[in-house]
């Protein structure tokens, strides 16, 4: 089987809009969350609505008006509006749904995501593109690792899997010629560092 033909699949499986839901699924259903099932499902529904449904709707609106050309949004100038809207949606989520009082660990994951999005947006004004795929997958990896430390659980399989996925996603973006190695490194650090910065507040 030709690996080069499989690699693009990782760009779609780990598209940035799916990562918040992956984090929530892990947090609620693999992490031995103490929350009740209704709480879990309602929070998950809100996350899906705000991080997947609304961005997809926004994408079709932007595409119909000629503001974006592709769901991967390769052009630097076309990324500004989606990232600005993403900041707004994350703020809405952590103020109204995933609050620090009810889902503290997940709240800080999204807060880190907000900081990463702001950094990625600022970089665009300097004509620098960060790989949003790497931003997302690196942030998720640190979140799962931190939860393992926080709860003193042995989740080595999941951590190893996500470390491996960082490599596959990076290779996928290179194979699709969507990013340069520099943009992948910038994206990796943009996702990683805010999560590390916030760890002392909840770990």
mmCIF file of C-alpha atoms in Angstrom:
data_model
loop_
_atom_site.group_PDB
_atom_site.id
_atom_site.type_symbol
_atom_site.label_atom_id
_atom_site.label_comp_id
_atom_site.label_asym_id
_atom_site.label_seq_id
_atom_site.Cartn_x
_atom_site.Cartn_y
_atom_site.Cartn_z
ATOM 1 C CA UNK A 1 0.000 0.000 0.000
ATOM 2 C CA UNK A 2 1.378 3.404 -1.034
ATOM 3 C CA UNK A 3 1.853 5.540 2.092
ATOM 4 C CA UNK A 4 1.848 8.750 0.047
ATOM 5 C CA UNK A 5 -1.728 8.047 -1.017
ATOM 6 C CA UNK A 6 -2.799 7.495 2.595
ATOM 7 C CA UNK A 7 -1.073 10.545 4.109
ATOM 8 C CA UNK A 8 -3.644 13.133 2.891
ATOM 9 C CA UNK A 9 -6.281 11.246 4.886
ATOM 10 C CA UNK A 10 -4.653 12.455 8.111
ATOM 11 C CA UNK A 11 -5.217 16.076 7.081
ATOM 12 C CA UNK A 12 -8.947 15.399 6.977
ATOM 13 C CA UNK A 13 -9.186 13.131 10.048
ATOM 14 C CA UNK A 14 -7.303 15.676 12.118
ATOM 15 C CA UNK A 15 -8.702 18.825 10.550
ATOM 16 C CA UNK A 16 -8.664 21.644 13.149
ATOM 17 C CA UNK A 17 -12.459 21.806 13.393
ATOM 18 C CA UNK A 18 -12.577 18.220 14.697
ATOM 19 C CA UNK A 19 -9.902 18.562 17.396
ATOM 20 C CA UNK A 20 -12.121 20.278 20.039
ATOM 21 C CA UNK A 21 -14.609 17.417 19.765
ATOM 22 C CA UNK A 22 -11.808 14.845 20.053
ATOM 23 C CA UNK A 23 -10.594 16.629 23.195
ATOM 24 C CA UNK A 24 -14.114 16.663 24.644
ATOM 25 C CA UNK A 25 -14.705 12.983 23.848
ATOM 26 C CA UNK A 26 -11.455 12.072 25.548
ATOM 27 C CA UNK A 27 -12.182 14.305 28.541
ATOM 28 C CA UNK A 28 -15.728 13.035 29.100
ATOM 29 C CA UNK A 29 -15.570 9.367 28.104
ATOM 30 C CA UNK A 30 -11.969 8.110 28.372
ATOM 31 C CA UNK A 31 -10.703 10.311 31.172
ATOM 32 C CA UNK A 32 -13.128 8.896 33.806
ATOM 33 C CA UNK A 33 -14.947 12.199 34.096
ATOM 34 C CA UNK A 34 -17.111 12.564 37.215
ATOM 35 C CA UNK A 35 -19.805 14.527 35.362
ATOM 36 C CA UNK A 36 -23.261 13.048 34.833
ATOM 37 C CA UNK A 37 -24.240 11.700 31.423
ATOM 38 C CA UNK A 38 -26.717 14.553 30.712
ATOM 39 C CA UNK A 39 -23.958 17.085 31.495
ATOM 40 C CA UNK A 40 -21.521 15.300 29.214
ATOM 41 C CA UNK A 41 -23.896 14.974 26.273
ATOM 42 C CA UNK A 42 -25.207 18.530 26.540
ATOM 43 C CA UNK A 43 -21.682 19.977 26.726
ATOM 44 C CA UNK A 44 -20.597 17.793 23.801
ATOM 45 C CA UNK A 45 -23.600 18.952 21.779
ATOM 46 C CA UNK A 46 -22.668 22.589 22.394
ATOM 47 C CA UNK A 47 -19.060 21.955 21.402
ATOM 48 C CA UNK A 48 -20.115 20.232 18.166
ATOM 49 C CA UNK A 49 -22.488 23.092 17.393
ATOM 50 C CA UNK A 50 -19.970 25.869 18.012
ATOM 51 C CA UNK A 51 -16.757 24.256 16.756
ATOM 52 C CA UNK A 52 -18.026 22.189 13.815
ATOM 53 C CA UNK A 53 -21.532 23.196 12.672
ATOM 54 C CA UNK A 54 -21.059 26.970 12.830
ATOM 55 C CA UNK A 55 -17.587 26.950 11.211
ATOM 56 C CA UNK A 56 -18.882 24.777 8.345
ATOM 57 C CA UNK A 57 -21.835 27.134 7.850
ATOM 58 C CA UNK A 58 -19.440 30.099 7.976
ATOM 59 C CA UNK A 59 -17.164 28.403 5.432
ATOM 60 C CA UNK A 60 -19.994 27.987 2.909
ATOM 61 C CA UNK A 61 -21.023 31.618 3.402
ATOM 62 C CA UNK A 62 -17.436 32.807 2.895
ATOM 63 C CA UNK A 63 -16.977 30.546 -0.120
ATOM 64 C CA UNK A 64 -20.186 31.747 -1.732
ATOM 65 C CA UNK A 65 -19.000 35.336 -1.352
ATOM 66 C CA UNK A 66 -15.540 34.536 -2.703
ATOM 67 C CA UNK A 67 -13.731 35.145 0.601
ATOM 68 C CA UNK A 68 -12.210 31.641 0.658
ATOM 69 C CA UNK A 69 -11.448 29.111 -2.076
ATOM 70 C CA UNK A 70 -10.909 25.857 -0.173
ATOM 71 C CA UNK A 71 -11.755 24.276 3.163
ATOM 72 C CA UNK A 72 -8.004 24.090 3.855
ATOM 73 C CA UNK A 73 -7.760 27.900 3.299
ATOM 74 C CA UNK A 74 -4.189 27.889 1.928
ATOM 75 C CA UNK A 75 -4.042 31.632 1.180
ATOM 76 C CA UNK A 76 -2.701 33.835 3.996
ATOM 77 C CA UNK A 77 -5.088 36.723 3.317
ATOM 78 C CA UNK A 78 -8.122 34.411 3.358
ATOM 79 C CA UNK A 79 -7.341 33.105 6.847
ATOM 80 C CA UNK A 80 -7.948 36.331 8.736
ATOM 81 C CA UNK A 81 -11.755 36.296 8.774
ATOM 82 C CA UNK A 82 -12.085 32.574 9.721
ATOM 83 C CA UNK A 83 -9.544 32.944 12.542
ATOM 84 C CA UNK A 84 -11.226 36.076 13.859
ATOM 85 C CA UNK A 85 -14.585 34.282 13.859
ATOM 86 C CA UNK A 86 -12.965 31.284 15.547
ATOM 87 C CA UNK A 87 -11.745 33.543 18.357
ATOM 88 C CA UNK A 88 -15.282 34.841 18.811
ATOM 89 C CA UNK A 89 -16.746 31.319 18.908
ATOM 90 C CA UNK A 90 -14.215 30.067 21.445
ATOM 91 C CA UNK A 91 -14.934 33.050 23.692
ATOM 92 C CA UNK A 92 -18.647 32.287 23.410
ATOM 93 C CA UNK A 93 -18.008 28.645 24.304
ATOM 94 C CA UNK A 94 -15.891 29.262 27.416
ATOM 95 C CA UNK A 95 -18.172 32.008 28.710
ATOM 96 C CA UNK A 96 -21.501 30.246 28.235
ATOM 97 C CA UNK A 97 -20.829 26.498 28.200
ATOM 98 C CA UNK A 98 -17.373 25.152 29.011
ATOM 99 C CA UNK A 99 -16.832 27.362 32.045
ATOM 100 C CA UNK A 100 -14.040 27.139 34.588
ATOM 101 C CA UNK A 101 -16.585 26.278 37.280
ATOM 102 C CA UNK A 102 -18.018 23.194 35.568
ATOM 103 C CA UNK A 103 -15.273 21.828 33.301
ATOM 104 C CA UNK A 104 -12.048 23.397 34.541
ATOM 105 C CA UNK A 105 -9.567 21.212 32.629
ATOM 106 C CA UNK A 106 -11.482 21.485 29.364
ATOM 107 C CA UNK A 107 -11.917 25.221 29.944
ATOM 108 C CA UNK A 108 -8.147 25.714 30.036
ATOM 109 C CA UNK A 109 -7.749 23.595 26.892
ATOM 110 C CA UNK A 110 -10.100 25.938 25.050
ATOM 111 C CA UNK A 111 -8.475 28.995 26.602
ATOM 112 C CA UNK A 112 -5.152 27.730 25.304
ATOM 113 C CA UNK A 113 -6.806 27.232 21.925
ATOM 114 C CA UNK A 114 -7.994 30.831 22.023
ATOM 115 C CA UNK A 115 -4.458 32.064 22.732
ATOM 116 C CA UNK A 116 -3.108 29.909 19.895
ATOM 117 C CA UNK A 117 -5.728 31.279 17.502
ATOM 118 C CA UNK A 118 -4.881 34.856 18.465
ATOM 119 C CA UNK A 119 -1.172 34.181 17.874
ATOM 120 C CA UNK A 120 -1.919 32.558 14.491
ATOM 121 C CA UNK A 121 -4.061 35.574 13.578
ATOM 122 C CA UNK A 122 -1.350 38.054 14.578
ATOM 123 C CA UNK A 123 1.221 36.112 12.535
ATOM 124 C CA UNK A 124 -0.911 36.585 9.432
ATOM 125 C CA UNK A 125 -0.380 40.347 9.647
ATOM 126 C CA UNK A 126 3.348 39.615 9.378
ATOM 127 C CA UNK A 127 2.737 37.451 6.295
ATOM 128 C CA UNK A 128 3.523 34.312 8.300
ATOM 129 C CA UNK A 129 1.290 31.256 8.083
ATOM 130 C CA UNK A 130 1.189 28.748 10.926
ATOM 131 C CA UNK A 131 -0.097 25.266 10.190
ATOM 132 C CA UNK A 132 -3.458 25.155 11.951
ATOM 133 C CA UNK A 133 -3.373 21.370 11.734
ATOM 134 C CA UNK A 134 -0.181 21.336 13.791
ATOM 135 C CA UNK A 135 -1.579 23.966 16.167
ATOM 136 C CA UNK A 136 -4.529 21.688 16.898
ATOM 137 C CA UNK A 137 -2.851 18.294 17.109
ATOM 138 C CA UNK A 138 0.004 19.557 19.312
ATOM 139 C CA UNK A 139 -2.479 21.250 21.673
ATOM 140 C CA UNK A 140 -4.516 18.039 21.921
ATOM 141 C CA UNK A 141 -1.385 16.018 22.654
ATOM 142 C CA UNK A 142 -0.376 18.276 25.559
ATOM 143 C CA UNK A 143 -3.956 18.228 26.887
ATOM 144 C CA UNK A 144 -4.089 14.421 26.984
ATOM 145 C CA UNK A 145 -0.613 14.242 28.519
ATOM 146 C CA UNK A 146 -1.546 16.830 31.161
ATOM 147 C CA UNK A 147 -4.791 15.023 32.029
ATOM 148 C CA UNK A 148 -2.811 11.835 32.538
ATOM 149 C CA UNK A 149 -0.535 13.652 35.003
ATOM 150 C CA UNK A 150 -3.442 15.489 36.634
ATOM 151 C CA UNK A 151 -5.437 12.316 37.281
ATOM 152 C CA UNK A 152 -2.380 10.106 37.824
ATOM 153 C CA UNK A 153 -3.568 7.645 35.205
ATOM 154 C CA UNK A 154 -1.588 5.506 32.780
ATOM 155 C CA UNK A 155 -2.676 6.679 29.334
ATOM 156 C CA UNK A 156 0.590 5.926 27.572
ATOM 157 C CA UNK A 157 -1.133 4.335 24.583
ATOM 158 C CA UNK A 158 -3.147 7.480 23.854
ATOM 159 C CA UNK A 159 -0.141 9.733 24.392
ATOM 160 C CA UNK A 160 2.041 7.602 22.106
ATOM 161 C CA UNK A 161 -0.753 7.523 19.519
ATOM 162 C CA UNK A 162 -1.049 11.315 19.497
ATOM 163 C CA UNK A 163 2.725 11.808 19.300
ATOM 164 C CA UNK A 164 2.677 9.516 16.267
ATOM 165 C CA UNK A 165 -0.241 11.458 14.793
ATOM 166 C CA UNK A 166 1.771 14.686 15.070
ATOM 167 C CA UNK A 167 4.279 13.098 12.719
ATOM 168 C CA UNK A 168 1.631 11.785 10.330
ATOM 169 C CA UNK A 169 -0.221 15.104 10.200
ATOM 170 C CA UNK A 170 3.014 16.992 9.533
ATOM 171 C CA UNK A 171 3.950 14.518 6.791
ATOM 172 C CA UNK A 172 0.455 14.825 5.364
ATOM 173 C CA UNK A 173 0.685 18.611 5.134
ATOM 174 C CA UNK A 174 4.069 18.332 3.429
ATOM 175 C CA UNK A 175 2.826 15.686 1.013
ATOM 176 C CA UNK A 176 -0.131 17.906 0.071
ATOM 177 C CA UNK A 177 2.286 20.839 -0.327
ATOM 178 C CA UNK A 178 0.066 22.844 2.025
ATOM 179 C CA UNK A 179 2.930 24.035 4.235
ATOM 180 C CA UNK A 180 6.658 24.435 4.418
ATOM 181 C CA UNK A 181 8.623 22.765 7.254
ATOM 182 C CA UNK A 182 8.970 26.217 8.860
ATOM 183 C CA UNK A 183 5.183 26.715 8.901
ATOM 184 C CA UNK A 184 4.737 23.279 10.475
ATOM 185 C CA UNK A 185 7.217 24.105 13.254
ATOM 186 C CA UNK A 186 5.550 27.487 13.856
ATOM 187 C CA UNK A 187 2.161 25.778 14.045
ATOM 188 C CA UNK A 188 3.457 23.097 16.400
ATOM 189 C CA UNK A 189 4.878 25.684 18.797
ATOM 190 C CA UNK A 190 1.809 27.916 18.501
ATOM 191 C CA UNK A 191 -0.371 25.053 19.705
ATOM 192 C CA UNK A 192 2.071 23.685 22.254
ATOM 193 C CA UNK A 193 3.277 26.751 24.145
ATOM 194 C CA UNK A 194 -0.098 28.248 25.261
ATOM 195 C CA UNK A 195 -1.148 24.853 26.624
ATOM 196 C CA UNK A 196 2.136 24.571 28.547
ATOM 197 C CA UNK A 197 1.781 28.151 29.794
ATOM 198 C CA UNK A 198 -1.666 27.412 31.270
ATOM 199 C CA UNK A 199 -0.758 24.086 32.898
ATOM 200 C CA UNK A 200 0.198 25.586 36.298
ATOM 201 C CA UNK A 201 -3.360 26.975 36.612
ATOM 202 C CA UNK A 202 -5.009 23.548 36.647
ATOM 203 C CA UNK A 203 -2.458 20.746 36.775
#
